[in-house]
């Protein structure tokens, strides 16, 4: 007889806390002096959250094992949407990765991240290798990740390209690979990085790498984003300047402050303490996800939960690392804080999957 736990309350509390912080911070990022009412993007974010929560609840009350059956069909659909974006999509921020539907824009690369997690979880769950995966064993998952990676790379979306590669590395690490595979992948990464820099990246993307290596390079041009981000974060000091009082934000010095650079808005207004609390919530989220993966009833649940954990970890690490100058800027959103319809819905889909895995974790 199967006994279901009602809900993972710690996960629910952490998600609600992050969503609340995100909405409060987004309002400050978008609200400029002299404007009345609530900014339209805040209302849109509420709409995306509502849609995401609906999907989250539907998945949470379902049996996550059904996605093993539909993993490949969903993956193929996401690839077709990605291909359509390559051929007929419109560019936003230099990335030709958007599709217009009913007056709204969706970004298929965000949804393909979810379907990649599903197909990788299915593969590694059904193909255990106690002695470790060889390079040949990883050929199929490399293809599964490689196809969307190439389509995303054609769109000049370096952030999503890096993310998909990191997801493949994460799953391979979870599943255990042989040492020779690590050596081969390392050589391949170095070689492909040199090739990409010389032949695939545009001048703007090369300038971002140059700025990362030398933050003082072209502070009024390609280095402007990083310079203003560091000023905003540093000026918050310990306690911050106070809510709605971040002058780097309010004087419009900080670019893309509602998406890529949402964290500097938080750091400037709430300081080190507020930033630390937010990071603690992310840490709690990852800890809960690891616990869910360890208690999952089968390998599919374990790998799906670990995949979701890797998703949130890399989104957080790449975004915050980028705005702090610890790694090149890539345009990856910060979970639950950045504005974005496709990314918000994708995150809520994974949260629903985690709730479902938790509900089904105990068998008597």
XYZ file of C-alpha atoms in Angstrom:
364
model
C 0.000 0.000 0.000
C 1.332 3.389 -0.967
C 1.293 6.257 1.469
C 1.531 9.810 0.148
C 2.943 12.761 1.985
C 0.744 15.775 1.459
C 3.371 18.329 0.547
C 6.983 19.236 1.163
C 6.379 22.214 3.448
C 10.011 23.440 3.622
C 10.129 23.552 -0.189
C 6.835 25.439 -0.284
C 8.048 27.995 2.277
C 11.350 28.606 0.484
C 9.673 29.013 -2.919
C 7.071 31.416 -1.502
C 9.831 33.436 0.185
C 11.877 33.688 -3.023
C 8.822 34.633 -5.095
C 7.899 37.329 -2.578
C 11.428 38.767 -2.561
C 11.435 38.619 -6.346
C 8.204 40.579 -6.741
C 9.201 43.213 -4.166
C 12.612 43.620 -5.788
C 11.184 43.665 -9.333
C 8.770 46.442 -8.362
C 11.669 48.566 -7.134
C 13.720 47.803 -10.253
C 10.929 48.964 -12.562
C 9.339 51.760 -10.540
C 10.843 55.103 -11.487
C 10.267 58.458 -9.777
C 7.271 60.403 -11.010
C 5.485 57.327 -12.343
C 2.102 56.344 -10.931
C 0.610 52.898 -10.522
C 2.254 49.502 -10.731
C 4.624 48.976 -13.699
C 3.112 46.817 -16.436
C 5.950 44.288 -16.247
C 5.082 43.580 -12.615
C 1.547 42.696 -13.678
C 2.954 40.521 -16.457
C 5.245 38.756 -14.014
C 2.228 38.055 -11.801
C 0.515 36.574 -14.852
C 3.517 34.341 -15.607
C 3.627 33.255 -11.969
C -0.066 32.410 -12.013
C 0.327 30.313 -15.165
C 3.440 28.674 -13.713
C 1.680 27.879 -10.421
C -1.222 26.265 -12.293
C 1.193 23.998 -14.167
C 3.111 23.396 -10.937
C -0.013 22.167 -9.135
C -1.067 19.936 -12.048
C 2.363 18.270 -12.160
C 2.615 18.072 -8.352
C -0.626 16.059 -8.055
C 0.392 13.807 -10.948
C 2.717 10.826 -10.914
C 6.109 12.044 -12.104
C 6.749 8.639 -13.711
C 4.365 9.553 -16.522
C 7.043 11.892 -17.839
C 9.276 8.915 -18.552
C 6.771 7.922 -21.224
C 6.444 11.441 -22.660
C 10.047 12.587 -22.234
C 11.048 12.120 -25.874
C 7.819 13.523 -27.425
C 8.166 16.631 -25.248
C 11.846 16.847 -26.171
C 11.039 16.691 -29.894
C 8.352 19.378 -29.531
C 10.809 21.665 -27.759
C 13.366 21.069 -30.536
C 10.809 21.971 -33.195
C 10.005 25.189 -31.348
C 13.725 25.899 -31.088
C 14.170 25.277 -34.813
C 11.227 27.551 -35.582
C 12.862 30.286 -33.506
C 16.077 29.857 -35.509
C 14.239 30.169 -38.826
C 11.438 32.608 -38.042
C 12.051 34.022 -34.573
C 12.799 37.645 -33.783
C 15.862 38.979 -32.018
C 15.867 40.447 -28.506
C 19.154 41.613 -26.995
C 21.104 40.170 -29.905
C 19.570 36.697 -29.496
C 17.262 35.433 -32.265
C 15.507 33.167 -29.814
C 11.964 34.496 -29.433
C 8.647 33.403 -30.920
C 5.614 35.669 -30.890
C 2.376 33.961 -29.807
C -0.828 35.897 -29.166
C 0.959 39.158 -28.552
C 3.426 37.565 -26.122
C 6.933 36.318 -26.687
C 8.156 32.893 -25.606
C 11.726 31.650 -25.544
C 11.899 27.955 -26.541
C 15.432 27.634 -25.171
C 13.985 27.939 -21.643
C 11.595 25.036 -22.198
C 14.232 22.891 -23.891
C 16.210 23.056 -20.638
C 13.339 21.251 -18.914
C 12.935 18.599 -21.608
C 16.702 17.965 -21.632
C 16.476 17.254 -17.909
C 13.661 14.759 -18.556
C 15.428 12.836 -21.344
C 18.740 12.747 -19.470
C 16.992 11.546 -16.308
C 15.270 8.837 -18.348
C 18.509 7.699 -19.991
C 20.667 7.569 -16.868
C 17.871 5.982 -14.817
C 17.402 3.161 -17.324
C 21.082 2.560 -18.047
C 22.959 2.059 -14.774
C 26.720 1.627 -14.984
C 28.046 0.759 -11.501
C 31.600 0.672 -12.856
C 31.213 4.139 -14.361
C 30.123 5.450 -17.767
C 32.580 5.205 -20.636
C 32.819 7.722 -23.456
C 30.808 5.347 -25.666
C 28.087 5.064 -22.990
C 27.758 8.862 -22.985
C 27.387 9.111 -26.748
C 23.569 9.093 -26.701
C 23.183 11.732 -23.961
C 25.819 13.832 -25.764
C 23.637 13.729 -28.875
C 20.524 14.553 -26.848
C 22.239 17.632 -25.434
C 24.257 18.439 -28.546
C 21.294 18.960 -30.896
C 19.590 21.721 -28.856
C 22.998 23.165 -27.967
C 23.831 23.709 -31.635
C 20.417 25.265 -32.297
C 20.834 27.613 -29.340
C 24.376 28.475 -30.409
C 23.096 29.492 -33.850
C 20.852 31.966 -32.031
C 23.976 33.488 -30.406
C 22.549 32.639 -26.980
C 25.802 31.858 -25.194
C 24.129 31.716 -21.783
C 21.776 28.874 -22.726
C 24.566 27.126 -24.634
C 26.776 27.137 -21.550
C 23.856 26.052 -19.401
C 23.049 22.980 -21.534
C 26.691 21.915 -21.447
C 26.770 22.310 -17.659
C 23.618 20.177 -17.381
C 25.297 17.391 -19.351
C 28.377 17.606 -17.121
C 26.189 17.560 -14.001
C 24.237 14.470 -15.033
C 27.442 12.693 -16.034
C 28.934 13.538 -12.653
C 25.843 12.282 -10.822
C 25.913 9.036 -12.789
C 29.688 8.552 -12.302
C 32.044 8.543 -15.275
C 35.412 6.938 -15.801
C 38.514 9.113 -15.361
C 39.489 8.901 -19.028
C 36.129 10.464 -19.929
C 36.923 13.481 -17.745
C 40.226 13.930 -19.576
C 38.568 13.658 -23.001
C 35.800 16.112 -22.106
C 38.321 18.589 -20.692
C 40.373 18.520 -23.910
C 37.198 18.832 -26.004
C 35.980 21.819 -23.976
C 39.288 23.666 -24.316
C 39.447 22.997 -28.042
C 35.828 23.933 -28.725
C 36.155 27.091 -26.604
C 39.097 28.293 -28.704
C 37.189 27.488 -31.904
C 34.031 29.224 -30.665
C 35.915 32.349 -29.635
C 37.599 32.667 -33.026
C 34.769 31.637 -35.351
C 31.371 31.588 -33.602
C 31.261 34.542 -31.201
C 30.395 37.995 -32.479
C 32.371 41.112 -31.535
C 29.979 41.977 -28.690
C 30.417 38.558 -27.080
C 34.212 38.701 -27.447
C 34.149 42.126 -25.801
C 32.322 40.616 -22.802
C 35.121 38.086 -22.364
C 37.717 40.842 -22.635
C 35.834 42.869 -20.029
C 35.749 39.870 -17.694
C 39.522 39.479 -17.934
C 40.099 43.238 -17.628
C 37.198 45.057 -15.862
C 38.767 48.458 -16.643
C 38.609 47.787 -20.372
C 36.188 50.167 -22.134
C 34.185 51.132 -19.015
C 31.922 53.362 -21.108
C 31.328 50.735 -23.756
C 31.450 46.936 -23.434
C 32.496 47.205 -19.795
C 29.662 49.535 -18.809
C 27.312 46.792 -17.605
C 29.908 45.206 -15.345
C 31.138 48.533 -13.996
C 27.677 49.725 -12.984
C 26.820 46.310 -11.540
C 29.864 46.345 -9.277
C 29.182 49.910 -8.196
C 25.593 49.031 -7.297
C 26.572 45.913 -5.325
C 29.420 47.623 -3.489
C 27.461 50.768 -2.662
C 24.900 48.716 -0.731
C 27.524 47.990 1.957
C 26.205 46.094 5.008
C 22.587 47.192 5.396
C 21.864 48.729 2.005
C 20.495 52.125 1.047
C 16.909 51.175 1.789
C 14.004 49.978 -0.303
C 13.386 52.110 -3.421
C 16.460 54.215 -2.567
C 19.097 52.641 -4.801
C 20.346 55.577 -6.831
C 22.321 53.453 -9.323
C 18.996 51.834 -10.179
C 16.754 54.891 -9.910
C 19.053 57.113 -11.973
C 18.956 54.454 -14.730
C 22.679 53.697 -14.649
C 22.067 49.951 -14.255
C 21.125 48.223 -17.544
C 18.784 45.219 -17.855
C 17.974 45.706 -14.183
C 14.759 43.659 -14.306
C 16.365 40.612 -15.938
C 20.107 39.904 -16.026
C 21.049 42.532 -13.412
C 18.253 42.075 -10.895
C 20.680 40.968 -8.160
C 22.580 44.303 -8.055
C 19.216 46.025 -7.446
C 18.718 43.804 -4.406
C 22.307 44.250 -3.185
C 22.206 48.046 -3.484
C 18.953 48.433 -1.547
C 19.315 45.638 1.025
C 23.082 45.408 1.275
C 25.175 42.440 2.335
C 22.579 41.298 4.873
C 19.730 41.198 2.373
C 21.912 39.504 -0.212
C 23.056 36.919 2.341
C 19.462 36.116 3.311
C 18.558 35.606 -0.342
C 21.580 33.370 -0.907
C 20.644 31.425 2.235
C 17.221 30.769 0.723
C 18.864 29.473 -2.445
C 21.085 27.248 -0.318
C 18.000 25.952 1.516
C 16.332 25.257 -1.842
C 19.292 23.213 -3.062
C 19.518 21.328 0.249
C 15.825 20.411 0.079
C 16.193 19.241 -3.517
C 19.158 17.024 -2.593
C 17.105 15.526 0.228
C 14.217 14.846 -2.172
C 16.604 13.142 -4.603
C 18.018 10.929 -1.849
C 14.541 9.863 -0.735
C 13.138 9.276 -4.228
C 11.536 5.891 -4.736
C 13.463 5.062 -7.930
C 16.400 6.110 -10.082
C 14.164 8.185 -12.329
C 13.033 10.300 -9.388
C 16.602 10.630 -8.148
C 17.999 11.809 -11.467
C 15.028 14.075 -12.213
C 15.388 15.768 -8.806
C 19.159 16.103 -9.197
C 18.593 17.565 -12.659
C 16.210 20.142 -11.208
C 18.789 20.930 -8.524
C 21.502 21.382 -11.154
C 19.147 23.674 -13.087
C 18.625 26.022 -10.138
C 22.261 25.873 -9.061
C 23.690 26.777 -12.465
C 21.095 29.467 -13.133
C 21.983 31.070 -9.801
C 25.747 30.563 -10.084
C 26.055 31.824 -13.665
C 23.841 34.877 -13.083
C 25.334 36.015 -9.778
C 28.848 35.071 -10.859
C 28.388 37.174 -13.977
C 27.081 40.324 -12.284
C 29.826 40.121 -9.628
C 32.550 39.713 -12.239
C 33.464 36.182 -11.183
C 32.703 34.860 -14.682
C 31.776 36.369 -18.065
C 28.272 37.810 -18.460
C 26.018 35.386 -20.315
C 22.460 36.680 -19.937
C 21.116 33.867 -17.738
C 18.179 34.841 -15.497
C 18.212 34.584 -11.696
C 15.594 32.066 -10.436
C 12.427 33.661 -9.017
C 13.930 37.172 -9.069
C 14.402 38.026 -12.745
C 11.488 39.056 -14.924
C 10.611 36.569 -17.647
C 7.647 34.505 -18.777
C 9.361 31.477 -20.297
C 11.935 31.169 -17.508
C 9.316 31.596 -14.756
C 7.027 28.930 -16.196
C 9.972 26.564 -16.746
C 11.067 26.944 -13.122
C 7.567 26.285 -11.825
C 7.342 23.160 -13.995
C 10.436 21.819 -12.247
C 9.122 22.790 -8.814
C 5.948 20.837 -9.592
C 8.104 17.873 -10.599
C 9.934 18.064 -7.268
C 6.662 18.099 -5.322
C 5.499 15.061 -7.297
C 8.729 13.144 -6.611
C 8.396 13.954 -2.893
C 4.752 12.807 -2.777
C 5.665 9.442 -4.259
C 8.850 8.870 -2.296
C 7.625 6.396 0.341
C 6.347 2.884 -0.353
C 5.076 0.548 2.382
